[in-house]
Short mmCIF file of N, CA, C and O and ligand atoms in Angstrom, two decimals:
data_model
loop_
_atom_site.label_atom_id
_atom_site.label_comp_id
_atom_site.label_asym_id
_atom_site.label_seq_id
_atom_site.Cartn_x
_atom_site.Cartn_y
_atom_site.Cartn_z
N MET A 136 0.85 -1.18 -0.01
CA MET A 136 -0.01 -0.01 0.00
C MET A 136 0.91 1.24 0.00
O MET A 136 1.76 1.40 0.85
N ILE A 137 0.68 2.07 -0.98
CA ILE A 137 1.49 3.29 -1.10
C ILE A 137 0.72 4.47 -0.51
O ILE A 137 -0.45 4.68 -0.83
N ALA A 138 1.37 5.25 0.33
CA ALA A 138 0.71 6.39 0.92
C ALA A 138 0.40 7.42 -0.12
O ALA A 138 1.15 7.62 -1.09
N LEU A 139 -0.69 8.11 0.04
CA LEU A 139 -1.13 9.11 -0.96
C LEU A 139 -0.11 10.21 -1.12
O LEU A 139 0.08 10.76 -2.19
N ASP A 140 0.58 10.57 -0.04
CA ASP A 140 1.53 11.69 -0.16
C ASP A 140 2.77 11.30 -0.92
O ASP A 140 3.62 12.15 -1.20
N GLU A 141 2.91 10.05 -1.32
CA GLU A 141 4.01 9.65 -2.17
C GLU A 141 3.62 9.79 -3.66
O GLU A 141 4.48 9.61 -4.53
N CYS A 142 2.40 10.10 -3.93
CA CYS A 142 1.94 10.22 -5.30
C CYS A 142 2.18 11.64 -5.79
O CYS A 142 1.49 12.57 -5.39
N LEU A 143 3.17 11.78 -6.65
CA LEU A 143 3.52 13.13 -7.14
C LEU A 143 2.91 13.37 -8.54
O LEU A 143 2.77 14.49 -8.92
N SER A 144 2.58 12.30 -9.23
CA SER A 144 2.05 12.43 -10.58
C SER A 144 0.51 12.28 -10.52
O SER A 144 0.01 11.69 -9.61
N PRO A 145 -0.17 12.81 -11.55
CA PRO A 145 -1.63 12.74 -11.51
C PRO A 145 -2.14 11.32 -11.72
O PRO A 145 -1.46 10.45 -12.27
N HIS A 146 -3.34 11.06 -11.22
CA HIS A 146 -4.07 9.81 -11.45
C HIS A 146 -5.17 10.10 -12.47
O HIS A 146 -5.75 11.20 -12.45
N VAL A 147 -5.45 9.15 -13.33
CA VAL A 147 -6.55 9.37 -14.25
C VAL A 147 -7.87 9.28 -13.52
O VAL A 147 -8.03 8.46 -12.62
N ALA A 148 -8.80 10.14 -13.88
CA ALA A 148 -10.15 10.10 -13.30
C ALA A 148 -10.86 8.90 -13.90
O ALA A 148 -10.53 8.42 -14.96
N THR A 149 -11.92 8.46 -13.20
CA THR A 149 -12.76 7.39 -13.74
C THR A 149 -13.33 7.83 -15.10
O THR A 149 -13.74 9.00 -15.24
N ALA A 150 -13.32 6.94 -16.05
CA ALA A 150 -13.79 7.29 -17.41
C ALA A 150 -15.29 7.66 -17.36
O ALA A 150 -16.07 6.99 -16.72
N GLN A 151 -15.62 8.76 -18.03
CA GLN A 151 -17.03 9.17 -18.09
C GLN A 151 -17.78 8.26 -19.00
O GLN A 151 -17.23 7.57 -19.86
N ARG A 152 -19.11 8.24 -18.84
CA ARG A 152 -19.94 7.32 -19.53
C ARG A 152 -19.82 7.40 -21.07
O ARG A 152 -19.81 6.43 -21.76
N ASN A 153 -19.73 8.64 -21.57
CA ASN A 153 -19.68 8.82 -23.00
C ASN A 153 -18.28 9.25 -23.44
O ASN A 153 -18.09 10.05 -24.36
N HIS A 154 -17.24 8.67 -22.79
CA HIS A 154 -15.86 9.08 -23.11
C HIS A 154 -15.47 8.64 -24.51
O HIS A 154 -15.96 7.67 -25.03
N THR A 155 -14.52 9.39 -25.07
CA THR A 155 -13.94 9.03 -26.36
C THR A 155 -13.05 7.83 -26.21
O THR A 155 -12.21 7.77 -25.27
N ARG A 156 -13.24 6.87 -27.08
CA ARG A 156 -12.42 5.64 -27.00
C ARG A 156 -11.22 5.79 -27.92
O ARG A 156 -11.36 5.91 -29.13
N LEU A 157 -10.04 5.84 -27.35
CA LEU A 157 -8.83 5.98 -28.13
C LEU A 157 -8.48 4.64 -28.80
O LEU A 157 -8.85 3.58 -28.32
N ASP A 158 -7.80 4.76 -29.91
CA ASP A 158 -7.48 3.60 -30.73
C ASP A 158 -6.11 3.07 -30.30
O ASP A 158 -5.03 3.51 -30.78
N TRP A 159 -6.08 2.14 -29.34
CA TRP A 159 -4.84 1.61 -28.80
C TRP A 159 -4.29 0.52 -29.72
O TRP A 159 -5.02 -0.40 -30.09
N ARG A 160 -3.01 0.65 -30.08
CA ARG A 160 -2.38 -0.26 -31.02
C ARG A 160 -1.10 -0.86 -30.43
O ARG A 160 -0.57 -0.31 -29.47
N GLU A 161 -0.65 -1.89 -31.10
CA GLU A 161 0.64 -2.43 -30.73
C GLU A 161 1.71 -1.34 -31.00
O GLU A 161 1.64 -0.63 -32.00
N PRO A 162 2.69 -1.20 -30.12
CA PRO A 162 3.74 -0.18 -30.38
C PRO A 162 4.56 -0.55 -31.58
O PRO A 162 4.75 -1.73 -31.89
N TYR A 163 4.99 0.44 -32.34
CA TYR A 163 5.87 0.16 -33.45
C TYR A 163 7.08 1.06 -33.37
O TYR A 163 7.10 2.14 -32.77
N ARG A 164 8.15 0.57 -33.96
CA ARG A 164 9.44 1.32 -33.89
C ARG A 164 9.33 2.56 -34.72
O ARG A 164 8.76 2.62 -35.77
N THR A 165 9.95 3.62 -34.16
CA THR A 165 10.02 4.88 -34.91
C THR A 165 11.49 5.30 -34.97
O THR A 165 12.26 4.98 -34.06
N LEU A 166 11.80 6.01 -36.01
CA LEU A 166 13.19 6.45 -36.15
C LEU A 166 13.52 7.66 -35.29
O LEU A 166 14.60 7.82 -34.79
N GLU A 167 12.49 8.51 -35.10
CA GLU A 167 12.75 9.73 -34.35
C GLU A 167 12.86 9.43 -32.85
O GLU A 167 12.32 8.44 -32.37
N ARG A 168 13.58 10.28 -32.16
CA ARG A 168 13.70 10.14 -30.73
C ARG A 168 12.38 10.56 -30.05
O ARG A 168 11.83 11.57 -30.35
N VAL A 169 11.94 9.71 -29.15
CA VAL A 169 10.66 9.95 -28.45
C VAL A 169 10.98 10.11 -26.96
O VAL A 169 11.76 9.35 -26.41
N ARG A 170 10.39 11.16 -26.35
CA ARG A 170 10.64 11.30 -24.92
C ARG A 170 9.30 11.57 -24.19
O ARG A 170 8.48 12.32 -24.71
N PRO A 171 9.10 10.94 -23.06
CA PRO A 171 7.88 11.21 -22.29
C PRO A 171 7.99 12.62 -21.67
O PRO A 171 9.01 12.99 -21.16
N VAL A 172 6.91 13.39 -21.80
CA VAL A 172 6.88 14.75 -21.24
C VAL A 172 5.92 14.84 -20.08
O VAL A 172 6.01 15.76 -19.25
N SER A 173 4.93 13.91 -19.97
CA SER A 173 4.03 13.84 -18.82
C SER A 173 3.70 12.39 -18.60
O SER A 173 3.77 11.59 -19.53
N TRP A 174 3.37 12.06 -17.38
CA TRP A 174 3.00 10.69 -17.09
C TRP A 174 2.10 10.66 -15.87
O TRP A 174 2.05 11.57 -15.07
N THR A 175 1.34 9.55 -15.79
CA THR A 175 0.47 9.39 -14.63
C THR A 175 1.19 8.60 -13.55
O THR A 175 2.24 7.98 -13.81
N CYS A 176 0.61 8.56 -12.36
CA CYS A 176 1.24 7.95 -11.21
C CYS A 176 1.39 6.41 -11.42
O CYS A 176 0.50 5.75 -11.88
N LYS A 177 2.56 5.93 -10.99
CA LYS A 177 2.84 4.51 -11.16
C LYS A 177 2.31 3.67 -10.03
O LYS A 177 2.51 2.46 -10.00
N CYS A 178 1.52 4.23 -9.13
CA CYS A 178 0.93 3.45 -8.07
C CYS A 178 -0.25 2.65 -8.59
O CYS A 178 -0.67 1.68 -7.97
N LEU A 179 -0.79 3.03 -9.75
CA LEU A 179 -1.88 2.28 -10.36
C LEU A 179 -1.33 1.34 -11.41
O LEU A 179 -0.26 1.55 -11.96
N ALA A 180 -2.09 0.26 -11.67
CA ALA A 180 -1.58 -0.79 -12.57
C ALA A 180 -1.37 -0.24 -13.98
O ALA A 180 -0.41 -0.62 -14.66
N THR A 181 -2.23 0.67 -14.41
CA THR A 181 -2.11 1.20 -15.77
C THR A 181 -1.48 2.61 -15.72
O THR A 181 -1.98 3.47 -15.01
N VAL A 182 -0.38 2.75 -16.41
CA VAL A 182 0.34 4.02 -16.43
C VAL A 182 0.26 4.59 -17.87
O VAL A 182 0.44 3.86 -18.84
N TYR A 183 -0.06 5.86 -17.94
CA TYR A 183 -0.11 6.56 -19.26
C TYR A 183 1.03 7.55 -19.32
O TYR A 183 1.35 8.22 -18.34
N GLU A 184 1.65 7.63 -20.51
CA GLU A 184 2.71 8.62 -20.72
C GLU A 184 2.41 9.40 -21.98
O GLU A 184 2.08 8.82 -23.02
N LEU A 185 2.54 10.70 -21.91
CA LEU A 185 2.46 11.54 -23.11
C LEU A 185 3.87 11.64 -23.67
O LEU A 185 4.78 12.12 -22.98
N CYS A 186 4.05 11.17 -24.91
CA CYS A 186 5.38 11.13 -25.52
C CYS A 186 5.44 12.07 -26.72
O CYS A 186 4.50 12.10 -27.51
N GLU A 187 6.54 12.80 -26.83
CA GLU A 187 6.73 13.67 -27.97
C GLU A 187 8.00 13.32 -28.70
O GLU A 187 8.98 12.87 -28.11
N GLY A 188 7.98 13.51 -30.02
CA GLY A 188 9.17 13.25 -30.83
C GLY A 188 8.91 13.57 -32.28
O GLY A 188 7.80 13.30 -32.77
N GLY A 189 9.87 14.15 -32.92
CA GLY A 189 9.75 14.39 -34.37
C GLY A 189 8.58 15.31 -34.71
O GLY A 189 7.99 15.15 -35.78
N GLY A 190 8.21 16.23 -33.80
CA GLY A 190 7.13 17.15 -34.07
C GLY A 190 5.77 16.57 -33.92
O GLY A 190 4.76 17.22 -34.22
N GLN A 191 5.68 15.36 -33.45
CA GLN A 191 4.40 14.68 -33.22
C GLN A 191 4.35 14.16 -31.78
O GLN A 191 5.35 14.19 -31.08
N ALA A 192 3.17 13.68 -31.40
CA ALA A 192 3.06 13.13 -30.04
C ALA A 192 2.02 12.02 -30.02
O ALA A 192 1.18 11.92 -30.91
N PHE A 193 2.13 11.18 -29.02
CA PHE A 193 1.18 10.09 -28.83
C PHE A 193 1.15 9.73 -27.37
O PHE A 193 1.96 10.25 -26.56
N ILE A 194 0.24 8.88 -26.98
CA ILE A 194 0.12 8.42 -25.58
C ILE A 194 0.48 6.97 -25.55
O ILE A 194 -0.02 6.16 -26.36
N ARG A 195 1.34 6.63 -24.61
CA ARG A 195 1.71 5.21 -24.40
C ARG A 195 0.99 4.74 -23.14
O ARG A 195 1.02 5.40 -22.11
N LYS A 196 0.41 3.55 -23.26
CA LYS A 196 -0.31 2.95 -22.13
C LYS A 196 0.44 1.69 -21.72
O LYS A 196 0.65 0.80 -22.51
N THR A 197 0.83 1.61 -20.47
CA THR A 197 1.53 0.47 -19.96
C THR A 197 0.73 -0.16 -18.82
O THR A 197 0.41 0.52 -17.87
N ILE A 198 0.39 -1.44 -19.00
CA ILE A 198 -0.28 -2.17 -17.91
C ILE A 198 0.82 -2.96 -17.21
O ILE A 198 1.42 -3.88 -17.78
N GLN A 199 1.08 -2.57 -15.94
CA GLN A 199 2.15 -3.22 -15.19
C GLN A 199 1.63 -4.49 -14.54
O GLN A 199 0.57 -4.48 -13.95
N SER A 200 2.42 -5.55 -14.73
CA SER A 200 2.04 -6.79 -14.04
C SER A 200 3.31 -7.58 -13.76
O SER A 200 4.34 -7.37 -14.40
N ASP A 201 3.22 -8.52 -12.86
CA ASP A 201 4.38 -9.32 -12.50
C ASP A 201 4.87 -10.14 -13.66
O ASP A 201 6.05 -10.41 -13.82
N GLY A 202 3.95 -10.55 -14.53
CA GLY A 202 4.31 -11.39 -15.68
C GLY A 202 4.90 -10.63 -16.85
O GLY A 202 5.17 -11.22 -17.86
N GLY A 203 5.07 -9.30 -16.71
CA GLY A 203 5.62 -8.50 -17.79
C GLY A 203 4.65 -7.39 -18.17
O GLY A 203 3.48 -7.56 -18.03
N HIS A 204 5.22 -6.30 -18.59
CA HIS A 204 4.41 -5.15 -18.92
C HIS A 204 3.74 -5.31 -20.30
O HIS A 204 4.38 -5.82 -21.22
N GLN A 205 2.53 -4.83 -20.42
CA GLN A 205 1.83 -4.85 -21.71
C GLN A 205 1.73 -3.38 -22.17
O GLN A 205 1.19 -2.54 -21.45
N ILE A 206 2.24 -3.13 -23.36
CA ILE A 206 2.34 -1.73 -23.82
C ILE A 206 1.51 -1.54 -25.09
O ILE A 206 1.56 -2.36 -26.01
N HIS A 207 0.71 -0.47 -25.11
CA HIS A 207 -0.01 -0.07 -26.30
C HIS A 207 0.22 1.43 -26.53
O HIS A 207 0.54 2.16 -25.60
N GLU A 208 0.03 1.82 -27.78
CA GLU A 208 0.24 3.24 -28.12
C GLU A 208 -0.94 3.78 -28.92
O GLU A 208 -1.55 3.04 -29.67
N SER A 209 -1.20 5.05 -28.72
CA SER A 209 -2.25 5.72 -29.51
C SER A 209 -1.70 6.07 -30.88
O SER A 209 -0.48 5.99 -31.10
N PRO A 210 -2.56 6.48 -31.79
CA PRO A 210 -2.04 7.04 -33.05
C PRO A 210 -1.22 8.30 -32.79
O PRO A 210 -1.27 8.87 -31.71
N ARG A 211 -0.48 8.73 -33.80
CA ARG A 211 0.32 9.99 -33.68
C ARG A 211 -0.58 11.20 -33.93
O ARG A 211 -1.43 11.15 -34.82
N TRP A 212 -0.38 12.23 -33.16
CA TRP A 212 -1.12 13.46 -33.35
C TRP A 212 -0.15 14.62 -33.39
O TRP A 212 1.01 14.49 -33.03
N SER A 213 -0.67 15.81 -33.73
CA SER A 213 0.12 17.02 -33.59
C SER A 213 0.30 17.27 -32.08
O SER A 213 -0.44 16.77 -31.26
N LEU A 214 1.30 18.08 -31.73
CA LEU A 214 1.57 18.35 -30.32
C LEU A 214 0.34 18.94 -29.60
O LEU A 214 -0.01 18.53 -28.50
N ASN A 215 -0.27 19.91 -30.26
CA ASN A 215 -1.45 20.58 -29.64
C ASN A 215 -2.60 19.61 -29.45
O ASN A 215 -3.26 19.57 -28.39
N GLU A 216 -2.84 18.79 -30.47
CA GLU A 216 -3.93 17.84 -30.41
C GLU A 216 -3.66 16.83 -29.30
O GLU A 216 -4.54 16.48 -28.51
N ALA A 217 -2.42 16.38 -29.23
CA ALA A 217 -2.06 15.35 -28.21
C ALA A 217 -2.22 15.92 -26.80
O ALA A 217 -2.66 15.23 -25.90
N ARG A 218 -1.86 17.20 -26.60
CA ARG A 218 -1.99 17.79 -25.26
C ARG A 218 -3.47 17.91 -24.86
O ARG A 218 -3.82 17.71 -23.69
N ALA A 219 -4.31 18.21 -25.85
CA ALA A 219 -5.75 18.29 -25.55
C ALA A 219 -6.29 16.90 -25.20
O ALA A 219 -7.08 16.77 -24.27
N ILE A 220 -5.86 15.86 -25.93
CA ILE A 220 -6.35 14.52 -25.66
C ILE A 220 -5.79 14.03 -24.31
O ILE A 220 -6.47 13.35 -23.57
N TRP A 221 -4.57 14.43 -24.01
CA TRP A 221 -3.98 14.05 -22.72
C TRP A 221 -4.82 14.63 -21.57
O TRP A 221 -5.09 13.95 -20.58
N ALA A 222 -5.25 15.91 -21.72
CA ALA A 222 -6.10 16.51 -20.69
C ALA A 222 -7.43 15.74 -20.58
O ALA A 222 -7.96 15.53 -19.47
N ASP A 223 -7.99 15.35 -21.74
CA ASP A 223 -9.21 14.55 -21.72
C ASP A 223 -9.02 13.21 -21.03
O ASP A 223 -9.89 12.74 -20.28
N LEU A 224 -7.88 12.61 -21.28
CA LEU A 224 -7.58 11.31 -20.65
C LEU A 224 -7.54 11.44 -19.13
O LEU A 224 -8.13 10.64 -18.39
N LEU A 225 -6.85 12.46 -18.64
CA LEU A 225 -6.70 12.64 -17.19
C LEU A 225 -8.06 12.91 -16.53
O LEU A 225 -8.31 12.48 -15.42
N SER A 226 -8.92 13.65 -17.24
CA SER A 226 -10.20 14.02 -16.66
C SER A 226 -11.30 13.01 -16.88
O SER A 226 -12.43 13.19 -16.41
N GLY A 227 -10.99 11.94 -17.65
CA GLY A 227 -12.01 10.89 -17.87
C GLY A 227 -12.85 11.10 -19.09
O GLY A 227 -13.79 10.33 -19.33
N ARG A 228 -12.54 12.09 -19.91
CA ARG A 228 -13.31 12.31 -21.15
C ARG A 228 -12.77 11.45 -22.30
O ARG A 228 -13.41 11.37 -23.34
N ALA A 229 -11.64 10.86 -22.12
CA ALA A 229 -11.09 9.94 -23.14
C ALA A 229 -10.37 8.80 -22.41
O ALA A 229 -9.86 8.99 -21.32
N ARG A 230 -10.34 7.66 -23.03
CA ARG A 230 -9.64 6.51 -22.43
C ARG A 230 -9.28 5.51 -23.50
O ARG A 230 -10.03 5.33 -24.43
ZN1 ZN B 254 -0.47 7.42 -7.05
#
Protein backbone atom coordinates (compact mmCIF):
# COMPACT_ATOMS: atom_id res chain seq x y z
CA MET A 1 0.00 0.00 0.00
CA ILE A 2 1.49 3.29 -1.10
CA ALA A 3 0.70 6.37 0.93
CA LEU A 4 -1.12 9.10 -0.96
CA ASP A 5 1.52 11.69 -0.14
CA GLU A 6 4.02 9.67 -2.18
CA CYS A 7 1.94 10.22 -5.30
CA LEU A 8 3.52 13.12 -7.14
CA SER A 9 2.05 12.43 -10.59
CA PRO A 10 -1.63 12.73 -11.52
CA HIS A 11 -4.06 9.82 -11.45
CA VAL A 12 -6.55 9.37 -14.27
CA ALA A 13 -10.13 10.08 -13.30
CA THR A 14 -12.77 7.40 -13.76
CA ALA A 15 -13.80 7.28 -17.41
CA GLN A 16 -17.01 9.17 -18.09
CA ARG A 17 -19.94 7.30 -19.53
CA ASN A 18 -19.66 8.84 -23.01
CA HIS A 19 -15.88 9.09 -23.11
CA THR A 20 -13.95 9.05 -26.36
CA ARG A 21 -12.41 5.65 -27.00
CA LEU A 22 -8.82 5.98 -28.14
CA ASP A 23 -7.47 3.60 -30.74
CA TRP A 24 -4.83 1.61 -28.80
CA ARG A 25 -2.39 -0.27 -31.03
CA GLU A 26 0.66 -2.42 -30.74
CA PRO A 27 3.74 -0.19 -30.38
CA TYR A 28 5.88 0.17 -33.46
CA ARG A 29 9.43 1.30 -33.89
CA THR A 30 10.02 4.88 -34.90
CA LEU A 31 13.20 6.44 -36.16
CA GLU A 32 12.76 9.73 -34.35
CA ARG A 33 13.70 10.14 -30.72
CA VAL A 34 10.67 9.96 -28.45
CA ARG A 35 10.63 11.30 -24.91
CA PRO A 36 7.89 11.22 -22.28
CA VAL A 37 6.87 14.74 -21.25
CA SER A 38 4.04 13.84 -18.82
CA TRP A 39 3.00 10.67 -17.09
CA THR A 40 0.46 9.39 -14.62
CA CYS A 41 1.23 7.95 -11.21
CA LYS A 42 2.85 4.52 -11.16
CA CYS A 43 0.93 3.44 -8.06
CA LEU A 44 -1.89 2.30 -10.36
CA ALA A 45 -1.57 -0.78 -12.57
CA THR A 46 -2.11 1.21 -15.77
CA VAL A 47 0.34 4.02 -16.45
CA TYR A 48 -0.11 6.55 -19.25
CA GLU A 49 2.71 8.61 -20.73
CA LEU A 50 2.45 11.54 -23.11
CA CYS A 51 5.39 11.13 -25.51
CA GLU A 52 6.73 13.67 -27.97
CA GLY A 53 9.17 13.26 -30.82
CA GLY A 54 9.74 14.41 -34.35
CA GLY A 55 7.13 17.16 -34.07
CA GLN A 56 4.39 14.68 -33.21
CA ALA A 57 3.05 13.14 -30.03
CA PHE A 58 1.18 10.10 -28.83
CA ILE A 59 0.12 8.44 -25.60
CA ARG A 60 1.71 5.22 -24.40
CA LYS A 61 -0.31 2.96 -22.13
CA THR A 62 1.54 0.45 -19.96
CA ILE A 63 -0.27 -2.17 -17.92
CA GLN A 64 2.16 -3.20 -15.19
CA SER A 65 2.06 -6.79 -14.03
CA ASP A 66 4.39 -9.31 -12.50
CA GLY A 67 4.31 -11.39 -15.67
CA GLY A 68 5.62 -8.50 -17.80
CA HIS A 69 4.38 -5.14 -18.93
CA GLN A 70 1.81 -4.85 -21.70
CA ILE A 71 2.33 -1.74 -23.82
CA HIS A 72 -0.01 -0.07 -26.30
CA GLU A 73 0.24 3.24 -28.12
CA SER A 74 -2.25 5.73 -29.49
CA PRO A 75 -2.04 7.04 -33.05
CA ARG A 76 0.31 9.98 -33.69
CA TRP A 77 -1.12 13.47 -33.35
CA SER A 78 0.13 17.03 -33.58
CA LEU A 79 1.57 18.34 -30.30
CA ASN A 80 -1.45 20.57 -29.63
CA GLU A 81 -3.94 17.84 -30.41
CA ALA A 82 -2.05 15.36 -28.22
CA ARG A 83 -1.99 17.79 -25.26
CA ALA A 84 -5.75 18.29 -25.57
CA ILE A 85 -6.36 14.53 -25.66
CA TRP A 86 -3.97 14.07 -22.71
CA ALA A 87 -6.11 16.51 -20.68
CA ASP A 88 -9.22 14.56 -21.72
CA LEU A 89 -7.59 11.30 -20.65
CA LEU A 90 -6.70 12.65 -17.20
CA SER A 91 -10.20 14.04 -16.65
CA GLY A 92 -12.01 10.90 -17.85
CA ARG A 93 -13.30 12.31 -21.15
CA ALA A 94 -11.09 9.94 -23.13
CA ARG A 95 -9.65 6.52 -22.43
ZN1 LIG B 1 -0.46 7.41 -7.04
